[in-house]
Coordinates of C-alpha atoms and ligand atoms in Angstrom, one line a residue:
M43 CA 101.4 102.5 92.4
N44 CA 104.8 101.0 91.3
I45 CA 108.1 102.1 92.9
R46 CA 109.1 104.2 89.9
A47 CA 105.7 106.2 90.1
R48 CA 106.1 106.7 93.8
L49 CA 109.8 107.8 93.3
T50 CA 108.9 110.2 90.6
L51 CA 106.0 111.5 92.7
S52 CA 108.0 112.0 95.8
F53 CA 111.0 113.6 94.1
S54 CA 108.7 116.1 92.2
V55 CA 106.7 117.0 95.4
I56 CA 109.8 117.7 97.3
V57 CA 111.6 119.7 94.7
A58 CA 108.3 121.6 93.6
S59 CA 107.7 122.4 97.3
I60 CA 111.2 123.8 97.7
L61 CA 110.7 125.7 94.4
L62 CA 107.4 127.1 95.7
L63 CA 108.7 128.0 99.1
F64 CA 111.7 129.8 97.5
S65 CA 109.3 131.7 95.1
I66 CA 107.0 132.8 97.9
A67 CA 110.1 134.0 99.9
I68 CA 111.5 135.9 97.1
F69 CA 108.0 137.5 96.3
T70 CA 107.3 138.5 100.1
V71 CA 110.7 139.8 100.6
S72 CA 110.4 142.0 97.6
A73 CA 106.8 143.1 98.3
K74 CA 108.2 144.2 101.8
Y75 CA 111.2 145.8 100.4
R76 CA 109.0 147.8 97.9
Q77 CA 106.8 149.0 100.6
E78 CA 109.5 150.1 102.9
E79 CA 111.2 151.9 100.2
F80 CA 108.0 153.7 99.3
Y81 CA 107.3 154.7 102.7
D82 CA 110.8 156.2 103.0
R83 CA 110.1 158.2 100.0
L84 CA 106.9 159.5 101.4
E85 CA 108.5 160.4 104.5
R86 CA 111.1 162.5 102.7
R87 CA 108.3 164.1 100.7
A88 CA 106.4 165.0 103.7
I89 CA 109.3 166.3 105.6
T90 CA 110.4 168.5 102.7
T91 CA 106.9 170.1 102.1
A92 CA 106.4 170.8 105.8
R93 CA 109.9 172.3 106.2
L94 CA 109.4 174.6 103.1
L95 CA 105.9 175.7 104.3
V96 CA 106.9 176.3 107.9
S97 CA 110.4 177.4 107.8
V98 CA 111.0 179.1 104.5
E99 CA 109.0 182.4 104.7
E100 CA 109.4 183.2 100.9
V101 CA 107.4 180.1 100.0
D102 CA 103.5 180.4 100.1
K103 CA 101.0 177.7 99.7
N104 CA 100.7 178.4 96.0
L105 CA 104.4 178.4 95.3
L106 CA 104.7 175.2 97.3
R107 CA 102.0 173.4 95.3
I108 CA 103.7 174.5 92.0
I109 CA 106.9 173.1 93.5
D110 CA 105.2 169.8 94.7
Q111 CA 103.6 169.1 91.5
N112 CA 106.7 169.8 89.4
S113 CA 109.5 168.4 91.5
V114 CA 111.4 165.6 90.0
P115 CA 110.9 163.0 92.9
A116 CA 107.1 163.5 92.8
L117 CA 105.3 160.3 93.1
P118 CA 102.2 159.4 90.8
E119 CA 99.0 160.5 92.2
E120 CA 100.9 161.9 95.2
K121 CA 99.2 164.2 97.6
I122 CA 100.7 166.0 100.6
L123 CA 98.7 167.5 103.4
V124 CA 99.9 169.7 106.3
F125 CA 97.6 170.2 109.3
E126 CA 98.0 172.8 112.1
K127 CA 97.7 172.1 115.7
N128 CA 93.9 172.7 115.7
N129 CA 93.6 170.0 113.0
S130 CA 92.8 172.7 110.4
L131 CA 94.3 172.1 107.0
A132 CA 97.4 174.3 106.4
Y133 CA 98.4 173.1 103.1
S134 CA 97.4 170.6 100.4
S135 CA 99.3 169.9 97.2
S136 CA 96.1 169.0 95.4
D137 CA 93.3 171.3 94.4
Q138 CA 90.9 168.8 95.7
P139 CA 92.4 167.8 98.9
E140 CA 91.1 164.9 100.7
I141 CA 90.1 166.0 104.1
D142 CA 88.5 163.2 105.7
F143 CA 91.4 162.6 107.9
S144 CA 89.8 162.0 111.3
K145 CA 90.8 163.8 114.3
E146 CA 91.7 160.6 115.8
L147 CA 94.2 159.8 113.2
L148 CA 95.8 163.2 113.5
D149 CA 96.0 162.8 117.3
R150 CA 97.6 159.4 116.8
I151 CA 100.2 160.8 114.6
R152 CA 101.0 163.5 117.3
K153 CA 101.3 160.9 119.9
E154 CA 103.3 158.3 118.0
G155 CA 105.4 160.5 115.9
Q156 CA 104.8 158.6 112.7
I157 CA 102.4 156.2 111.4
R158 CA 102.3 154.2 108.2
F159 CA 99.4 152.5 106.6
A160 CA 97.9 151.3 103.4
K161 CA 94.3 151.9 102.1
N162 CA 92.9 151.1 98.7
T163 CA 96.1 150.5 97.0
F164 CA 97.4 153.8 98.3
E165 CA 100.2 154.0 101.0
Y166 CA 99.9 156.7 103.6
L167 CA 102.6 158.2 105.8
G168 CA 101.8 160.6 108.6
I169 CA 104.5 162.5 110.5
L170 CA 104.7 165.0 113.2
Y171 CA 106.8 168.1 112.3
R172 CA 108.0 170.7 115.0
Q173 CA 109.2 174.1 114.4
G174 CA 109.8 175.9 117.6
D175 CA 106.6 175.8 119.7
E176 CA 104.7 175.1 116.5
E177 CA 103.5 171.5 115.6
F178 CA 102.3 170.3 112.4
V179 CA 101.0 167.1 111.0
A180 CA 102.2 166.3 107.4
I181 CA 100.4 163.4 105.7
A182 CA 101.9 162.2 102.3
Y183 CA 100.1 159.5 100.3
A184 CA 100.6 158.1 96.9
F185 CA 100.2 155.1 94.6
D186 CA 103.3 153.2 93.9
R187 CA 102.7 152.4 90.2
Y188 CA 106.3 151.6 89.4
G189 CA 107.0 149.5 92.4
R190 CA 103.8 147.6 92.1
R191 CA 104.3 147.1 88.4
K192 CA 107.7 145.7 89.1
L193 CA 106.2 143.5 91.7
A194 CA 103.6 142.3 89.2
N195 CA 106.2 141.4 86.8
L196 CA 108.2 139.5 89.4
R197 CA 105.1 137.5 90.3
T198 CA 104.5 136.7 86.6
I199 CA 108.1 135.5 86.2
L200 CA 107.9 133.4 89.5
V201 CA 104.6 131.7 88.5
T202 CA 105.8 131.0 85.0
G203 CA 109.0 129.8 86.3
F204 CA 107.3 127.7 88.9
L205 CA 105.0 126.1 86.1
I206 CA 107.9 125.4 83.8
G207 CA 110.0 124.3 86.6
I208 CA 107.3 121.7 87.7
G209 CA 107.3 120.3 84.1
I210 CA 111.2 120.0 84.1
I211 CA 111.0 118.4 87.7
V212 CA 108.6 115.8 86.6
L213 CA 110.8 114.9 83.6
A214 CA 113.8 114.9 85.8
G215 CA 112.1 112.8 88.6
R216 CA 111.1 110.2 85.9
L217 CA 114.6 110.0 84.5
F218 CA 116.0 109.8 88.2
A219 CA 113.6 107.1 89.1
R220 CA 114.5 105.1 86.0
Q221 CA 118.2 105.6 86.6
V222 CA 117.9 104.7 90.2
L223 CA 115.8 101.4 89.5
E224 CA 117.5 100.2 86.3
P225 CA 120.0 98.0 88.4
L226 CA 116.9 96.4 89.8
A227 CA 115.2 96.0 86.8
K228 CA 118.1 94.5 85.2
M229 CA 118.6 92.3 88.2
N230 CA 114.8 91.2 87.9
R231 CA 115.3 90.3 84.3
Q232 CA 118.3 88.0 85.0
V233 CA 116.5 86.5 88.1
S234 CA 113.5 85.6 86.2
K235 CA 115.6 83.5 83.8
I236 CA 116.9 81.3 86.7
S237 CA 115.2 78.0 87.3
A238 CA 115.6 75.0 89.4
G239 CA 117.9 73.5 86.5
T240 CA 119.9 76.6 86.1
L241 CA 120.9 77.5 89.7
S242 CA 124.5 77.7 88.8
Q243 CA 123.8 80.9 87.1
Q244 CA 125.0 84.2 88.6
I245 CA 123.5 87.6 88.4
D246 CA 125.6 90.6 87.6
E247 CA 127.2 92.0 91.0
G248 CA 127.7 95.6 89.6
N249 CA 130.3 97.8 91.6
H250 CA 130.3 95.3 94.5
K251 CA 129.9 98.4 96.8
D252 CA 126.4 99.9 96.8
E253 CA 123.1 98.4 98.4
I254 CA 122.0 96.9 95.1
A255 CA 125.4 95.3 94.5
M256 CA 125.1 94.0 98.0
L257 CA 121.6 92.5 97.4
A258 CA 123.1 90.9 94.1
M259 CA 126.0 89.4 96.0
N260 CA 123.7 88.0 98.7
F261 CA 121.4 86.6 96.1
N262 CA 124.3 84.9 94.4
R263 CA 125.5 83.4 97.7
M264 CA 121.9 82.2 98.3
L265 CA 122.0 80.7 94.8
Y266 CA 125.2 78.9 95.6
R267 CA 123.9 77.5 98.8
L268 CA 120.7 76.3 97.0
Q269 CA 122.9 74.7 94.3
T270 CA 124.9 73.0 96.9
A271 CA 121.8 71.9 98.8
F272 CA 120.4 70.6 95.8
D273 CA 123.6 68.7 94.7
I274 CA 123.8 67.1 98.1
Q275 CA 120.3 66.1 98.1
Q276 CA 120.5 64.7 94.7
S277 CA 123.9 62.7 95.6
F278 CA 122.2 61.6 98.8
V279 CA 119.1 60.2 97.2
S280 CA 121.3 58.2 94.6
N281 CA 123.7 57.1 97.2
A282 CA 120.9 56.1 99.7
S283 CA 119.0 54.0 97.0
H284 CA 122.3 52.4 95.8
E285 CA 123.1 51.5 99.3
L286 CA 119.7 50.0 99.9
R287 CA 119.6 48.4 96.4
T288 CA 122.7 46.4 96.7
P289 CA 121.8 44.4 99.6
L290 CA 118.1 44.0 98.4
A291 CA 119.4 42.8 95.0
A292 CA 122.0 40.4 96.6
M293 CA 119.0 38.9 98.7
R294 CA 116.8 38.5 95.7
S295 CA 119.4 36.7 93.7
Q296 CA 120.2 34.3 96.6
L297 CA 116.5 33.7 97.1
E298 CA 116.1 33.0 93.3
V299 CA 119.0 30.6 93.3
V300 CA 118.0 28.6 96.4
L301 CA 114.4 28.4 95.2
A302 CA 115.4 27.2 91.7
K303 CA 115.5 23.5 92.8
E304 CA 115.2 21.4 95.9
R305 CA 118.2 22.0 98.4
L306 CA 119.6 20.3 101.4
A307 CA 118.6 21.7 104.9
E308 CA 122.4 22.9 105.4
D309 CA 122.0 24.9 102.2
Y310 CA 118.8 26.6 103.3
R311 CA 120.5 27.5 106.7
Q312 CA 123.5 29.1 104.9
V313 CA 121.2 31.2 102.7
L314 CA 119.2 32.2 105.8
H315 CA 122.3 33.3 107.7
S316 CA 123.3 35.4 104.6
L317 CA 119.9 36.9 104.4
L318 CA 120.0 37.7 108.1
D319 CA 123.4 39.4 107.7
Y320 CA 121.8 41.6 104.8
T321 CA 118.8 42.2 107.0
K322 CA 121.0 43.7 109.8
T323 CA 122.8 45.8 107.2
L324 CA 119.5 47.1 106.0
V325 CA 118.3 47.8 109.6
E326 CA 121.4 49.7 110.5
L327 CA 121.2 51.6 107.2
T328 CA 117.5 52.6 107.8
N329 CA 118.2 53.5 111.2
G330 CA 121.2 55.8 110.3
L331 CA 119.0 57.4 107.6
L332 CA 116.0 57.9 110.0
L333 CA 118.4 59.6 112.5
L334 CA 119.9 61.8 109.7
A335 CA 116.6 63.0 108.9
K336 CA 115.8 63.6 112.6
S337 CA 119.1 65.7 112.8
G338 CA 118.0 67.7 110.0
M339 CA 115.1 69.2 112.1
D340 CA 115.5 72.4 113.9
S341 CA 116.5 72.5 117.6
Q342 CA 113.1 73.8 118.4
R343 CA 111.3 70.7 117.3
L344 CA 113.7 68.4 119.1
H345 CA 113.3 68.2 122.9
F346 CA 116.3 69.9 124.6
T347 CA 117.2 69.3 128.3
N348 CA 120.2 69.7 130.5
V349 CA 122.5 66.8 129.5
R350 CA 125.6 65.8 131.4
I351 CA 128.3 64.9 128.8
D352 CA 130.2 62.6 131.1
E353 CA 127.2 60.6 131.9
T354 CA 126.2 60.5 128.1
L355 CA 129.8 59.2 127.3
F356 CA 129.4 56.4 129.8
V357 CA 126.1 55.4 128.3
S358 CA 127.7 55.4 124.9
Q359 CA 130.5 53.2 125.9
E360 CA 128.1 50.8 127.6
E361 CA 126.0 50.5 124.5
L362 CA 129.1 49.8 122.5
A363 CA 130.6 47.4 124.9
K364 CA 127.4 45.3 124.7
H365 CA 128.0 44.6 120.9
H366 CA 131.8 44.9 120.7
P367 CA 133.4 43.4 123.8
S368 CA 136.9 43.8 122.1
Y369 CA 136.6 47.5 122.2
H370 CA 138.9 49.2 124.8
F371 CA 137.8 52.5 126.4
Q372 CA 139.9 54.9 128.5
L373 CA 138.6 58.0 129.9
D374 CA 141.2 60.6 131.2
Y375 CA 140.1 62.0 134.6
D376 CA 143.0 64.6 135.0
T377 CA 141.3 67.4 133.0
L378 CA 137.8 66.6 133.8
P379 CA 136.1 69.7 135.0
E380 CA 134.8 69.8 138.6
N381 CA 131.8 72.1 138.2
E382 CA 128.6 70.4 137.2
S383 CA 127.6 73.4 135.0
D384 CA 130.9 73.1 133.0
L385 CA 130.0 69.5 132.2
T386 CA 126.3 70.2 131.4
I387 CA 124.9 71.4 127.9
R388 CA 121.4 72.1 126.6
G389 CA 120.6 69.2 124.2
N390 CA 119.0 66.1 123.1
E391 CA 120.4 63.0 124.9
Q392 CA 119.7 60.5 122.4
L393 CA 121.2 62.2 119.5
L394 CA 124.4 63.2 121.5
T395 CA 124.6 59.6 122.5
T396 CA 124.3 58.5 118.8
A397 CA 127.1 61.0 117.9
F398 CA 129.3 59.8 120.8
V399 CA 128.8 56.1 119.9
N400 CA 130.0 56.9 116.3
F401 CA 133.0 58.7 117.3
I402 CA 134.0 56.0 119.8
D403 CA 133.0 53.2 117.3
N404 CA 135.2 54.7 114.4
A405 CA 138.1 55.2 116.7
C406 CA 138.1 51.6 117.8
K407 CA 137.2 49.9 114.4
F408 CA 139.8 51.8 112.6
S409 CA 142.5 51.0 115.0
P410 CA 144.4 47.8 115.2
D411 CA 144.5 48.1 119.0
K412 CA 140.6 48.6 119.2
A413 CA 141.1 51.5 121.8
V414 CA 139.9 54.9 122.2
Y415 CA 141.3 57.4 124.7
I416 CA 138.7 60.0 125.6
S417 CA 139.4 63.2 127.6
L418 CA 137.1 66.1 128.7
S419 CA 138.1 69.6 129.5
N420 CA 136.8 73.1 129.5
R421 CA 137.9 75.8 127.0
E422 CA 136.2 79.4 127.2
K423 CA 132.7 78.2 128.2
N424 CA 132.8 75.1 125.9
I425 CA 133.4 71.6 126.8
E426 CA 136.0 70.0 124.7
I427 CA 135.7 66.2 124.2
R428 CA 138.6 64.6 122.6
F429 CA 138.4 61.0 121.0
R430 CA 141.9 59.8 120.2
D431 CA 143.2 56.6 118.7
N432 CA 146.4 54.9 117.4
G433 CA 144.5 53.9 114.1
L434 CA 145.0 54.5 110.4
G435 CA 144.7 58.1 110.4
I436 CA 143.0 60.4 107.8
A437 CA 144.6 61.8 104.7
E438 CA 144.8 65.7 104.6
D439 CA 142.5 66.0 101.6
E440 CA 139.9 63.6 103.2
K441 CA 139.3 65.6 106.3
D442 CA 136.5 67.6 104.9
K443 CA 135.1 64.8 102.7
I444 CA 134.4 62.3 105.4
F445 CA 131.7 64.5 106.7
S446 CA 129.6 64.0 103.6
P447 CA 126.8 61.4 103.5
F448 CA 128.0 57.9 102.2
Y449 CA 131.6 58.9 101.8
R450 CA 134.0 56.2 103.1
G451 CA 137.7 57.0 103.4
V452 CA 140.5 55.2 101.2
Y453 CA 141.8 53.4 104.2
G454 CA 138.6 53.1 106.1
Q455 CA 136.8 51.2 103.4
S456 CA 139.1 48.3 103.5
A457 CA 139.6 48.4 107.2
A458 CA 136.0 48.1 108.6
K459 CA 132.4 47.7 107.5
G460 CA 130.2 50.8 107.4
H461 CA 127.9 52.9 105.2
G462 CA 129.7 56.3 105.3
I463 CA 126.6 57.8 107.4
G464 CA 128.2 58.0 110.8
L465 CA 130.3 61.3 110.6
S466 CA 127.7 63.2 108.5
L467 CA 125.2 62.5 111.2
C468 CA 127.9 63.5 113.9
K469 CA 128.4 66.8 112.3
R470 CA 124.7 67.6 111.9
I471 CA 124.1 66.7 115.6
V472 CA 127.2 68.8 116.7
Q473 CA 125.7 71.8 114.5
L474 CA 122.4 71.3 116.0
H475 CA 124.0 72.0 119.4
E476 CA 125.9 74.9 118.1
G477 CA 129.2 73.1 118.4
A478 CA 132.1 72.4 116.2
I479 CA 134.4 69.5 115.2
E480 CA 138.0 69.6 114.4
I481 CA 140.3 66.7 113.2
E482 CA 143.9 66.2 114.1
S483 CA 145.4 63.3 112.3
T484 CA 148.5 61.7 110.9
P485 CA 148.2 58.8 108.6
G486 CA 149.6 55.7 110.1
I487 CA 149.8 57.3 113.5
G488 CA 146.4 58.1 114.6
S489 CA 143.5 60.6 114.7
V490 CA 141.9 62.9 117.4
F491 CA 138.3 64.0 116.8
I492 CA 137.7 67.1 118.8
V493 CA 134.2 68.1 119.8
R494 CA 133.3 71.5 121.3
L495 CA 129.9 72.2 122.7
P496 CA 128.7 75.3 124.4
T497 CA 128.0 74.5 128.2
I498 CA 125.1 76.0 130.2
A499 CA 127.7 78.2 131.8
A500 CA 128.1 80.1 128.6
Ligands
LIG176 P1 131.8 54.6 108.1 O1 132.5 54.5 109.4 O2 130.6 54.0 108.1 O3 132.8 54.3 107.0 P2 131.8 57.4 108.9 O4 130.9 58.4 108.4 O5 131.7 57.2 110.2 O6 131.5 56.2 108.1 O7 133.3 57.8 108.4 C1 133.7 58.0 107.1 C2 135.1 57.8 107.0 O8 135.9 58.6 107.7 C3 135.4 56.3 107.4 O9 135.2 55.4 106.1 C4 136.9 56.4 107.5 O10 137.7 56.4 106.2 C5 137.0 57.8 108.1 N1 137.2 57.8 109.5 C6 136.3 58.1 110.5 N2 136.8 57.9 111.7 C7 138.1 57.6 111.5 C8 139.1 57.3 112.6 N3 139.0 57.5 113.7 N4 140.2 56.9 112.0 C9 140.5 56.9 110.7 N5 139.6 57.1 109.8 C10 138.2 57.5 110.2

């Protein structure tokens, strides 16, 4: 059953149940009210008759019967009987009195003062009437033709109203369900038109307030993220293949040239050196790409342990020092946290070393003095690592771009070799450790890369 049918059904069942309950309540209250009113009338009739019979001497049984049968408030098929103390019938308004009122019933009336009951569509009222020492039991009974007819009419009206009401409710329910689901149906129509090639399309966001509008807005945001991811992936693939193809093409053309004719040993050596350089570049690039792919994994698939940031920084320095003896490293011990837990984070040591190597390498390679100044401090349960240099600096509009894969800064490109992968890798690694990177930089003066990572004390 679809949602529209389910909504219609639920709406109809709820409203029909309320209508049914309401109709039953009206009918029950009316029936009770009719009965009460009828008993009150029977009581008045019984008391009047008993009083006339017992208290007014001028009135005898025959006269009373004539009065009873002709009085205006007489009820249809009404009968009034008066019994004496010894249960003998003192008066009956009818010629054929119904005298099968048991002794027990009369005694109960005497004991309780008044009783009311219904039998075979007739309503009976028995009452004890006292006059001095004398005690009489008056019983009045009648059939409430008008009241019952009115009640039957009411029942017909209620049943007809209920049946017509159900029809209207089902129609209204269908309309209501259609109205409620229309925005969803509209959204569905729009979504079905979106394909991988048309991710830039947006769906209607309605009034920007209700739940469906929220869903549409979230969906649009998701489309935007997908589009961005798609674009990044596409540019990544084309950039990566370009970066790989360029050295490969150069290697191929050098090989073709050198093999075209017989060469001197020195020529071969030169070409082999050049090929070695290209191979190093290719190895670096593939390593970078592999690491980038690894950093794209979620943290659960990577092995996370407790990692001391200061120790990882030393390892990174040592690694760089091996290949770049000209680099200068300076660690500021003044702000170094004393507590071990303030220096320790949950993370992957190999990836963190890769990130620190990149930050330090960039600071040194883009600075004329080839120096990096590192400081460690604690800030609100985070460890803050600052990599400062007196280098080229980064232009304001490049601060975001340099984190994109293969992007190389305007100053950076000419100043040092690289592939533009380092910082995008650093960003992913820091994100993987739930940290953040900030840049403070002034072109021509220098840059500070600030990395914040949550410690185990957090
Ligand atoms: P690569 O170093 O291979 O160029 P990165 O992704 O590490 O790639 O850096 C991207 C760009 O960011 C660099 O080309 C450079 O322009 C800029 N950059 C990074 N670090 C620094 C720094 N410390 N000082 C100045 N520019 C920097």
